[in-house]
mmCIF file of C-alpha atoms in Angstrom:
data_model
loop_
_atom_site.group_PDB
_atom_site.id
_atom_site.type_symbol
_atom_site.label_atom_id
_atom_site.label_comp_id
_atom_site.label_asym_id
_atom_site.label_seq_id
_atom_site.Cartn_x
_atom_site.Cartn_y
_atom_site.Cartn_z
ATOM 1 C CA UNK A 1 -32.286 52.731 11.106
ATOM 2 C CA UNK A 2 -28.886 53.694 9.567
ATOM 3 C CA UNK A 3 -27.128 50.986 11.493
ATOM 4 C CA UNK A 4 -29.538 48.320 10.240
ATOM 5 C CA UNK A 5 -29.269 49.853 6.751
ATOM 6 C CA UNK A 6 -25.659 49.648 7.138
ATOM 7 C CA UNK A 7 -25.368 46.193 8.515
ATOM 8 C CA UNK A 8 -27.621 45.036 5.807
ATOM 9 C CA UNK A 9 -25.456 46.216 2.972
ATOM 10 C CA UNK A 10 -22.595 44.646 4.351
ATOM 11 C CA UNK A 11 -24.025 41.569 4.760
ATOM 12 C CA UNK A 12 -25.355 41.850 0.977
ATOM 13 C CA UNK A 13 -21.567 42.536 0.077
ATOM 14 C CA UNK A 14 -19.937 39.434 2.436
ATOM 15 C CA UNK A 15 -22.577 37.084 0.335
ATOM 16 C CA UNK A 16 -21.005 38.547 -3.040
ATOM 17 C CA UNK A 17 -17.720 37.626 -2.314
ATOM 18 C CA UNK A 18 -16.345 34.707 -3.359
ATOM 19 C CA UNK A 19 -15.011 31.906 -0.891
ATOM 20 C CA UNK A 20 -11.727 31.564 -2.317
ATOM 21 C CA UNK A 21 -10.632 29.634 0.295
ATOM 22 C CA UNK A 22 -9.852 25.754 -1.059
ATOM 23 C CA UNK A 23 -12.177 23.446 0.367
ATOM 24 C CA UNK A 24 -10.339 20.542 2.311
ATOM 25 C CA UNK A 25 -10.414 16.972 0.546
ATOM 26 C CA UNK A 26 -9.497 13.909 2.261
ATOM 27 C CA UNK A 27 -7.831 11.119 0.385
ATOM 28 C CA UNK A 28 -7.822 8.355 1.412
ATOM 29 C CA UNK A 29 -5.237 5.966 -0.033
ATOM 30 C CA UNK A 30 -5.874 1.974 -0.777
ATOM 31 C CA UNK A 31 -2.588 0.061 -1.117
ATOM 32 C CA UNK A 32 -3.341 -3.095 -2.185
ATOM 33 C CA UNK A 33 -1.285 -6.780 -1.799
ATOM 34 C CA UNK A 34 0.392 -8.610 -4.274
ATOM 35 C CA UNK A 35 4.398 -9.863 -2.763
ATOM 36 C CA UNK A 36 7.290 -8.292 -5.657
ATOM 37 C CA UNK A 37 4.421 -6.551 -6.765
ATOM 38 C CA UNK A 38 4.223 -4.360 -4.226
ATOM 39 C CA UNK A 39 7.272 -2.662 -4.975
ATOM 40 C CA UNK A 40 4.874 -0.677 -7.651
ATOM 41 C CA UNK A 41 3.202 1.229 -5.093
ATOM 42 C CA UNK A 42 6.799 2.910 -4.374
ATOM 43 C CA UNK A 43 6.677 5.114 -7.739
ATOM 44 C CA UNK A 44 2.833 5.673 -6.549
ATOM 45 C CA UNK A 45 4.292 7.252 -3.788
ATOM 46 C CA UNK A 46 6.341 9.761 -5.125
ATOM 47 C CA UNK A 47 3.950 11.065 -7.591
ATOM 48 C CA UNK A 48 1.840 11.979 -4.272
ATOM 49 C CA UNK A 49 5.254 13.588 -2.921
ATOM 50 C CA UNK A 50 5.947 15.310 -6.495
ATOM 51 C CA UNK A 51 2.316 16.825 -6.439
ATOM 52 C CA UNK A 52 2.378 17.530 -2.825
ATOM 53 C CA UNK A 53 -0.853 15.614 -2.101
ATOM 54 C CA UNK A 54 -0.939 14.166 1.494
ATOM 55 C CA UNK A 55 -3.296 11.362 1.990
ATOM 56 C CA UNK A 56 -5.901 11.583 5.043
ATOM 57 C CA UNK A 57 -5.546 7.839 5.548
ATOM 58 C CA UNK A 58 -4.075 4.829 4.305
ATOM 59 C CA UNK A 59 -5.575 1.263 4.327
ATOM 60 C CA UNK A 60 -3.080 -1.581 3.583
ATOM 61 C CA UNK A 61 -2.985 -5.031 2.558
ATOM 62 C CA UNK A 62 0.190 -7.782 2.987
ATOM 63 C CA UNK A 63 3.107 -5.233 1.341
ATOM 64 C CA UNK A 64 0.521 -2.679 0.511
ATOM 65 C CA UNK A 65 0.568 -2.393 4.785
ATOM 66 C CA UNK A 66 3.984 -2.373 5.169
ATOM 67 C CA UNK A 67 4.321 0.486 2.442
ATOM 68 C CA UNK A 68 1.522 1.879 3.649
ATOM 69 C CA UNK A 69 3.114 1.730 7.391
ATOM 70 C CA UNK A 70 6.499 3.382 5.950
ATOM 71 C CA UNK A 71 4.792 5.964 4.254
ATOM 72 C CA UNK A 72 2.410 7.014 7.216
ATOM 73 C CA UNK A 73 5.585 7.079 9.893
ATOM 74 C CA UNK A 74 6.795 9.992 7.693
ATOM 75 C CA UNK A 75 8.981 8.307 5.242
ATOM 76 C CA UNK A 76 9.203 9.822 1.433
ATOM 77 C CA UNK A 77 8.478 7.696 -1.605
ATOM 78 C CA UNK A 78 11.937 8.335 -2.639
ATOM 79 C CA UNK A 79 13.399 6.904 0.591
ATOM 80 C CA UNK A 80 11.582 3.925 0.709
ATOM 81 C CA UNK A 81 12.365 3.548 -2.693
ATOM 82 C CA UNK A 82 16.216 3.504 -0.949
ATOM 83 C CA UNK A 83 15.084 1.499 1.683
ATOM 84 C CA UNK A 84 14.069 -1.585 -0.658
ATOM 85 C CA UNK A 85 17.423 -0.873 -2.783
ATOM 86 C CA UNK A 86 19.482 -1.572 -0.232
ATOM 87 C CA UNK A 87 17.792 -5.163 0.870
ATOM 88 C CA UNK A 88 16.923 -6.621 -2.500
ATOM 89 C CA UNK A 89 18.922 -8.569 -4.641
ATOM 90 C CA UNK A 90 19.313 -7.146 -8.330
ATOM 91 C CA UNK A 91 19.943 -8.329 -11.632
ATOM 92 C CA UNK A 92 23.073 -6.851 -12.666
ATOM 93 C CA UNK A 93 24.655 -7.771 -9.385
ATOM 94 C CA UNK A 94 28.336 -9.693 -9.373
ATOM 95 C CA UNK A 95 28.736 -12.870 -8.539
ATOM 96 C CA UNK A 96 30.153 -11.788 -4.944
ATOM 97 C CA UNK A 97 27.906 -9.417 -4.330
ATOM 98 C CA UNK A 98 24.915 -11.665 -4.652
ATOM 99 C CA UNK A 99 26.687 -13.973 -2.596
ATOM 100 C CA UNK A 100 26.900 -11.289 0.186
ATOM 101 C CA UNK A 101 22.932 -10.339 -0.802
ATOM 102 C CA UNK A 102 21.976 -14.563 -0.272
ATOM 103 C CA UNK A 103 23.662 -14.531 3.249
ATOM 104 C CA UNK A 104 22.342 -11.009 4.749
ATOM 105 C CA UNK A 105 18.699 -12.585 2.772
ATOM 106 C CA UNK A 106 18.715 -15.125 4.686
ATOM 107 C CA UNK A 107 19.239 -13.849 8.104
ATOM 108 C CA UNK A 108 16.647 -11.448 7.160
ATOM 109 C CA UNK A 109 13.927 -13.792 6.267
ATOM 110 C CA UNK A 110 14.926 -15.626 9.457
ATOM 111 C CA UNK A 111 14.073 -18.864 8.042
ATOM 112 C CA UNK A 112 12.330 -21.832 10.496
ATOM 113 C CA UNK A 113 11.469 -25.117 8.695
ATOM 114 C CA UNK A 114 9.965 -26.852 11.996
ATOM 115 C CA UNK A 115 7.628 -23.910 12.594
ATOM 116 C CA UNK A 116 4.067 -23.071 11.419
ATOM 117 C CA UNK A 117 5.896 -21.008 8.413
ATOM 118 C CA UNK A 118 8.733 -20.825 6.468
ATOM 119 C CA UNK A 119 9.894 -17.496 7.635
ATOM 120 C CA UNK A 120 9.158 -15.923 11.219
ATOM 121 C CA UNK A 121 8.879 -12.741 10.368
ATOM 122 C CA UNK A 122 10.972 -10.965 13.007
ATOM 123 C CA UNK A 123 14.035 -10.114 11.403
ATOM 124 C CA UNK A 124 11.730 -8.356 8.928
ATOM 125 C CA UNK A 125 9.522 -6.166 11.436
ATOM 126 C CA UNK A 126 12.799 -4.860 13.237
ATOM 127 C CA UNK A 127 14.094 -3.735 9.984
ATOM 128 C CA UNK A 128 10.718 -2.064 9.774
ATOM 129 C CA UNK A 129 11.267 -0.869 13.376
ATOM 130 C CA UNK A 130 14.340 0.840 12.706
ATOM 131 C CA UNK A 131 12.904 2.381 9.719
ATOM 132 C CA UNK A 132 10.787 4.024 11.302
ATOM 133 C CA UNK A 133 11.362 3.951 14.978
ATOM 134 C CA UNK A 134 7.667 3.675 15.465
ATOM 135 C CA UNK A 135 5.817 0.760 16.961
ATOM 136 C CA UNK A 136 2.019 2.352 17.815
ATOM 137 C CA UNK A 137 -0.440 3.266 15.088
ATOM 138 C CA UNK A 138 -1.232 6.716 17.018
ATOM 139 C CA UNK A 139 1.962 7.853 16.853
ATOM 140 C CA UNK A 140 2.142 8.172 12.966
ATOM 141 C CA UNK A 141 1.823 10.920 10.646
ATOM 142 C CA UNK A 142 -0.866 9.810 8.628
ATOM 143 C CA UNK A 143 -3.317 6.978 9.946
ATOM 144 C CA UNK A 144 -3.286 3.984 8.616
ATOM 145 C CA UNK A 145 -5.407 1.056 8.801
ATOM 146 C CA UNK A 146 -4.309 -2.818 8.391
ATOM 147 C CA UNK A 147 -6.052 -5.474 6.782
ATOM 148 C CA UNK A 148 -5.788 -8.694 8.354
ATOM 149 C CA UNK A 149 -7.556 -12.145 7.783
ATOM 150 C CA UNK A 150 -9.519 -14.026 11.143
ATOM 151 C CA UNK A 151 -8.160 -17.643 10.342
ATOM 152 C CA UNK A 152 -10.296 -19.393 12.168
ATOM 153 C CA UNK A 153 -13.541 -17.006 11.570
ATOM 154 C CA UNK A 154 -12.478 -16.594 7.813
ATOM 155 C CA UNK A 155 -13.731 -12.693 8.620
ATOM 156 C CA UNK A 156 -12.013 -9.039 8.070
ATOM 157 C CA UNK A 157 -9.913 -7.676 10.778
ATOM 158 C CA UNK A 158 -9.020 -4.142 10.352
ATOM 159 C CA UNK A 159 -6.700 -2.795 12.760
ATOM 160 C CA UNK A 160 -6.090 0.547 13.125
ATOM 161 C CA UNK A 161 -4.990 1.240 16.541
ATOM 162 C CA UNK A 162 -2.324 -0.513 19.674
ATOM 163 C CA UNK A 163 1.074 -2.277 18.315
ATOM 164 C CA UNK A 164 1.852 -1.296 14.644
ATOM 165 C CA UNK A 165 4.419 -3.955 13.923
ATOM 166 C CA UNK A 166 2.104 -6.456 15.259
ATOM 167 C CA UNK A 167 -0.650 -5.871 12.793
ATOM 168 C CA UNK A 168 1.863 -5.239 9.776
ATOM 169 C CA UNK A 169 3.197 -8.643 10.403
ATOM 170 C CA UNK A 170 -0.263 -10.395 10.672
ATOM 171 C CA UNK A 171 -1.785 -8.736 7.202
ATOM 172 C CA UNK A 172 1.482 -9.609 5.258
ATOM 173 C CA UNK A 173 1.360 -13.228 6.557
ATOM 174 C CA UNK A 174 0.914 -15.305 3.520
ATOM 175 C CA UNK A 175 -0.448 -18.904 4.977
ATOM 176 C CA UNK A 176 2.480 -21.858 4.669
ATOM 177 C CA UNK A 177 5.380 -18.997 4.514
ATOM 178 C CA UNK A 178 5.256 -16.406 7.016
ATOM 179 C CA UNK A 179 4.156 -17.383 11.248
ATOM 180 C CA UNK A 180 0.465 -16.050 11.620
ATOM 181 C CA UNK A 181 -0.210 -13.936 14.642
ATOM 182 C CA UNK A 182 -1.757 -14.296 17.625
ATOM 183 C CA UNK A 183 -3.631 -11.046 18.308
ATOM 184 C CA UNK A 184 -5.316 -11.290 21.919
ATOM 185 C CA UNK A 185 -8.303 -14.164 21.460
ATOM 186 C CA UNK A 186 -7.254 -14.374 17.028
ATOM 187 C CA UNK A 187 -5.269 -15.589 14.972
ATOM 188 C CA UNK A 188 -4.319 -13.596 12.049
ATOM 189 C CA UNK A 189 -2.665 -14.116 8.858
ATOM 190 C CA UNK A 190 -2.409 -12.202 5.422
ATOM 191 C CA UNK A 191 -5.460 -9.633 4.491
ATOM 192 C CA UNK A 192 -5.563 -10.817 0.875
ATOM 193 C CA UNK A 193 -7.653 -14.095 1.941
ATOM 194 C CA UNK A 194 -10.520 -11.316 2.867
ATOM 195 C CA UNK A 195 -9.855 -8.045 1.055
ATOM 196 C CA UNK A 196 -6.520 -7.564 -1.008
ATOM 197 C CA UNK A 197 -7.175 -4.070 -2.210
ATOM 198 C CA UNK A 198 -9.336 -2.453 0.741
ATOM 199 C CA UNK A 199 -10.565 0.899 -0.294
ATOM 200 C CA UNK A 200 -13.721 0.447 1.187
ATOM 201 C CA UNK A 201 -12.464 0.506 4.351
ATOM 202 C CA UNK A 202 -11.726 4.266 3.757
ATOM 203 C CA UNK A 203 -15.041 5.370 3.382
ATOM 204 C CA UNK A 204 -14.535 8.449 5.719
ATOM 205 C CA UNK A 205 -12.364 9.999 3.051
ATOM 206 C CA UNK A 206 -13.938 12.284 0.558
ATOM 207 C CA UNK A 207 -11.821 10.887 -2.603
ATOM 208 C CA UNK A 208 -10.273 7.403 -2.765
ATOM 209 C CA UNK A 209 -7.499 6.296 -4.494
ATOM 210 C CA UNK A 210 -7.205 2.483 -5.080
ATOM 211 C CA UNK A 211 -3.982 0.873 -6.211
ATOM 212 C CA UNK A 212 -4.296 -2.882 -7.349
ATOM 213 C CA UNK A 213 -0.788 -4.413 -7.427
ATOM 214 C CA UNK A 214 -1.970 -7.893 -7.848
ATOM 215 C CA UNK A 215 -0.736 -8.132 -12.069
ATOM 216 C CA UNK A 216 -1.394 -10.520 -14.743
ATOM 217 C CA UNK A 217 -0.598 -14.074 -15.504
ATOM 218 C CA UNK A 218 -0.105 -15.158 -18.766
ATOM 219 C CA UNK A 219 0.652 -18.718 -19.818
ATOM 220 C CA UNK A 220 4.826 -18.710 -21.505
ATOM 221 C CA UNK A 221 5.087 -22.486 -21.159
ATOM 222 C CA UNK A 222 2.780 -25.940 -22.017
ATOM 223 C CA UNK A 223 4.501 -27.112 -19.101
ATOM 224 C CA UNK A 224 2.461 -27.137 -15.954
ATOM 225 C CA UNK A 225 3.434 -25.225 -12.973
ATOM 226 C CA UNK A 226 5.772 -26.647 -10.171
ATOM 227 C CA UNK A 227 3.851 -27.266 -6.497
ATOM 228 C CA UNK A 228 5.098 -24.037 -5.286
ATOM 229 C CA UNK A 229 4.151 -21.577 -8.232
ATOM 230 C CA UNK A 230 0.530 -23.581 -8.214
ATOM 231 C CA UNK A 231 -0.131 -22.754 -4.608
ATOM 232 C CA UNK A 232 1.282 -18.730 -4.638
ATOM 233 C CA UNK A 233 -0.439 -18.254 -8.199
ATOM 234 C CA UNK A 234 -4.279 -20.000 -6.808
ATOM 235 C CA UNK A 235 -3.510 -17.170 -3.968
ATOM 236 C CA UNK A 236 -3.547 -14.746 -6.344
ATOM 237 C CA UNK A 237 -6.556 -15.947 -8.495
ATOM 238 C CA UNK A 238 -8.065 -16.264 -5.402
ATOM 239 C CA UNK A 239 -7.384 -12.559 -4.473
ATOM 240 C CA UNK A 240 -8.404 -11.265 -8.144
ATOM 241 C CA UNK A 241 -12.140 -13.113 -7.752
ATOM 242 C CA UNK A 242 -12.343 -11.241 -4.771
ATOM 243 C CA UNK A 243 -11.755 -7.549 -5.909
ATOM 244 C CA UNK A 244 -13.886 -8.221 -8.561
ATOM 245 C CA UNK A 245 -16.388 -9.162 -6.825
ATOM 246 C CA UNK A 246 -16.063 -6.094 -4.661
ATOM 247 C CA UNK A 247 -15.765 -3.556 -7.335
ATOM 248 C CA UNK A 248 -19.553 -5.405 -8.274
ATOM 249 C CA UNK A 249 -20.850 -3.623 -4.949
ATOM 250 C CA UNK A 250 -18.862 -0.338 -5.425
ATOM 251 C CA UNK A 251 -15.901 1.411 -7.125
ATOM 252 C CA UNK A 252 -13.213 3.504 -5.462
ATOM 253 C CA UNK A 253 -12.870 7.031 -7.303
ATOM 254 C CA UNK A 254 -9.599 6.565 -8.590
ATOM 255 C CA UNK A 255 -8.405 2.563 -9.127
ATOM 256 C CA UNK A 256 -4.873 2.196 -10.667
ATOM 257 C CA UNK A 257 -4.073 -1.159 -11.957
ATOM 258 C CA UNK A 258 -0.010 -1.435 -13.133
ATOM 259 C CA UNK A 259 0.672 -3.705 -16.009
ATOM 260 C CA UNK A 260 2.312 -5.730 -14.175
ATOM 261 C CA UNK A 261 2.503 -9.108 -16.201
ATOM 262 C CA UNK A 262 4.310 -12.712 -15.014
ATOM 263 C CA UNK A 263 5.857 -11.655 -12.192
ATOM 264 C CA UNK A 264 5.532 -13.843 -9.373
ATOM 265 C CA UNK A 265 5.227 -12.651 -5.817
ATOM 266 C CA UNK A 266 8.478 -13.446 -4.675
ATOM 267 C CA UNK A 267 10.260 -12.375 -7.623
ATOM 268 C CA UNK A 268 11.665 -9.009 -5.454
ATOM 269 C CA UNK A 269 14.355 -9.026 -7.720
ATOM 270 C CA UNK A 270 12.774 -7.603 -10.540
ATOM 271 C CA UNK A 271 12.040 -4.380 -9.034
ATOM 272 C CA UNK A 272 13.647 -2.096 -12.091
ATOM 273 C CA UNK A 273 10.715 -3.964 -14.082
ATOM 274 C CA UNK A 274 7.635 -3.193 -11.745
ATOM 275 C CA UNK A 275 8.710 0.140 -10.978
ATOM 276 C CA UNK A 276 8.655 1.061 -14.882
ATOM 277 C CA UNK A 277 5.223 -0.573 -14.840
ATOM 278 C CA UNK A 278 4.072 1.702 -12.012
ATOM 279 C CA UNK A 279 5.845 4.859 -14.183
ATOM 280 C CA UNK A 280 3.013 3.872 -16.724
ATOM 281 C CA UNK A 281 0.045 4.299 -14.209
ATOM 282 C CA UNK A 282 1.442 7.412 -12.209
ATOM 283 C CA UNK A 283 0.887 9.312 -15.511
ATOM 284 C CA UNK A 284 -2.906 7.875 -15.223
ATOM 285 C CA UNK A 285 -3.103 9.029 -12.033
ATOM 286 C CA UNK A 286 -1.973 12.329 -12.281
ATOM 287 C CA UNK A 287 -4.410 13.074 -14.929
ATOM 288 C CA UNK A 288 -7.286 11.826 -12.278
ATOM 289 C CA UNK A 289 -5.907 13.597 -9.310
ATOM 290 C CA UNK A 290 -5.585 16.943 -11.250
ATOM 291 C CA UNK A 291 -9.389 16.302 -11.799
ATOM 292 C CA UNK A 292 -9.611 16.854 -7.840
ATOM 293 C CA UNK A 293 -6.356 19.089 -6.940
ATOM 294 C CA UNK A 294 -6.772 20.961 -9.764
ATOM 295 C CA UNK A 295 -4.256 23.901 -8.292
ATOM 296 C CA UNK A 296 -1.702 21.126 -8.492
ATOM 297 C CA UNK A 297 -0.996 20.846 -12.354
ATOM 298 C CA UNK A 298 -0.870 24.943 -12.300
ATOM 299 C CA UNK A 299 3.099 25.524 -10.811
#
């Protein structure tokens, strides 16, 4: 009788005391296409790193994949941020040095007229490669998912799994510039055409953070657009009908939109620009993170 009287007590105590122990969230983090734009997802980045918040997955569109890829392989925001310094062409370059920037531009684009794209695409996933010395989604640090476009079957194709590099270079494969892929019995080209900013492919996580890159136009001429703006800029009003008419069927918890305004997708070399637009939203998301990772905002 003592023993049960005894156990019973302690039991009564071990339901008094509080679980102080933090309950385990999963992020899940949504980085969305956009070209140049995508540079804004770098300051994104290193708020997580500042705040020490480790996403449970990533799910990536065109350059939100190959940030997305960079990141998961075990790269820092900062170092990415390095990465992209050292390849783009800035404003305040010399004369020589953007000479130098054209030529080693060029060779990295690798550049085929006669083929079913502008640019192959190679040169650009081995300079990924060596990045990151990683070629196989299960051998990343964080997984990551890639969103690709069916061509033929106009469908979603998420990959998550087999060749990385392969899959990075199908979602970022913008139709009439970069080679689409073949992948086994499909061929694949750039995720926007299905799902440019795909947090609902992260509906395992517990909180999702969304991070729209995609900008806005705004008319600073009467003249009409030349053939190659009008064809990049209907790819993007494509992409924006579609996220809103995803966000109609359901909301990520968290969706950061930069102010990114007229700039173009290719235009990589006004990074200093996007990046202080993402500064903007990183304070935005802070403030909603803390809501979650409330420990975080108390160091």
């Amino acid at each position: 009788m003592n023993n049960c009287l005894t156990s019973r007590i302690r039991s009564l105590f071990r339901r008094k005391t509080p679980n102080r122990k933090k309950k385990s969230i999963r992020l899940g983090l949504a980085l969305g296409g956009g070209g140049a734009r995508g540079l804004a997802h770098i300051p994104i980045l290193e708020l997580l790193d500042e705040m020490k918040i480790r996403p449970s997955c990533i799910a990536g569109t065109s350059i939100g994949a190959v940030m997305g890829a960079l990141y998961a392989s075990g790269l820092s925001g900062s170092k990415i941020r390095s990465l992209v310094q050292d390849t783009i062409i800035r404003k305040d370059d010399s004369p020589v040095e953007i000479l130098k920037d054209i030529k080693r531009l060029v060779k990295f684009l690798d550049i085929d007229f006669l083929g079913p794209g502008i640019f192959k695409g190679d040169s650009i996933m081995k300079y990924l490669y060596d990045a990151i010395k990683i070629d196989d989604f299960d051998n990343l640090e964080i997984p990551l998912k890639v969103v690709t476009t069916d061509f033929w079957a106009s469908s979603q194709v998420v990959i998550s799994s087999g060749k990385l590099l392969q899959g990075v270079k199908a979602s970022m494969g913008l139709p009439g510039f970069f080679t689409p892929v073949k992948y086994g019995d499909q061929i694949l080209i750039d995720g926007g055409g299905v799902n440019p900013v795909p947090w609902d492919v992260l509906d395992e996580c517990d909180v999702v953070v969304a991070v729209d890159v995609l900008g806005y136009a705004e008319s600073v001429s009467d003249s009409p657009p030349n053939a190659v703006k009008a064809v990049l800029d209907m790819f993007d009003i494509m992409q924006k009908s579609i996220v809103k008419a995803r966000k109609k069927s359901g909301e990520p918890d968290i969706y950061i939109k930069p102010e990114i305004r007229n700039i173009g997708i290719l235009e990589f070399n006004r990074a200093e620009e996007i990046y202080a637009c993402a500064e903007i939203s990183c304070s935005e998301l802070e403030k909603r993170l803390l809501e979650f990772y409330p420990e975080e905002g108390s160091g």
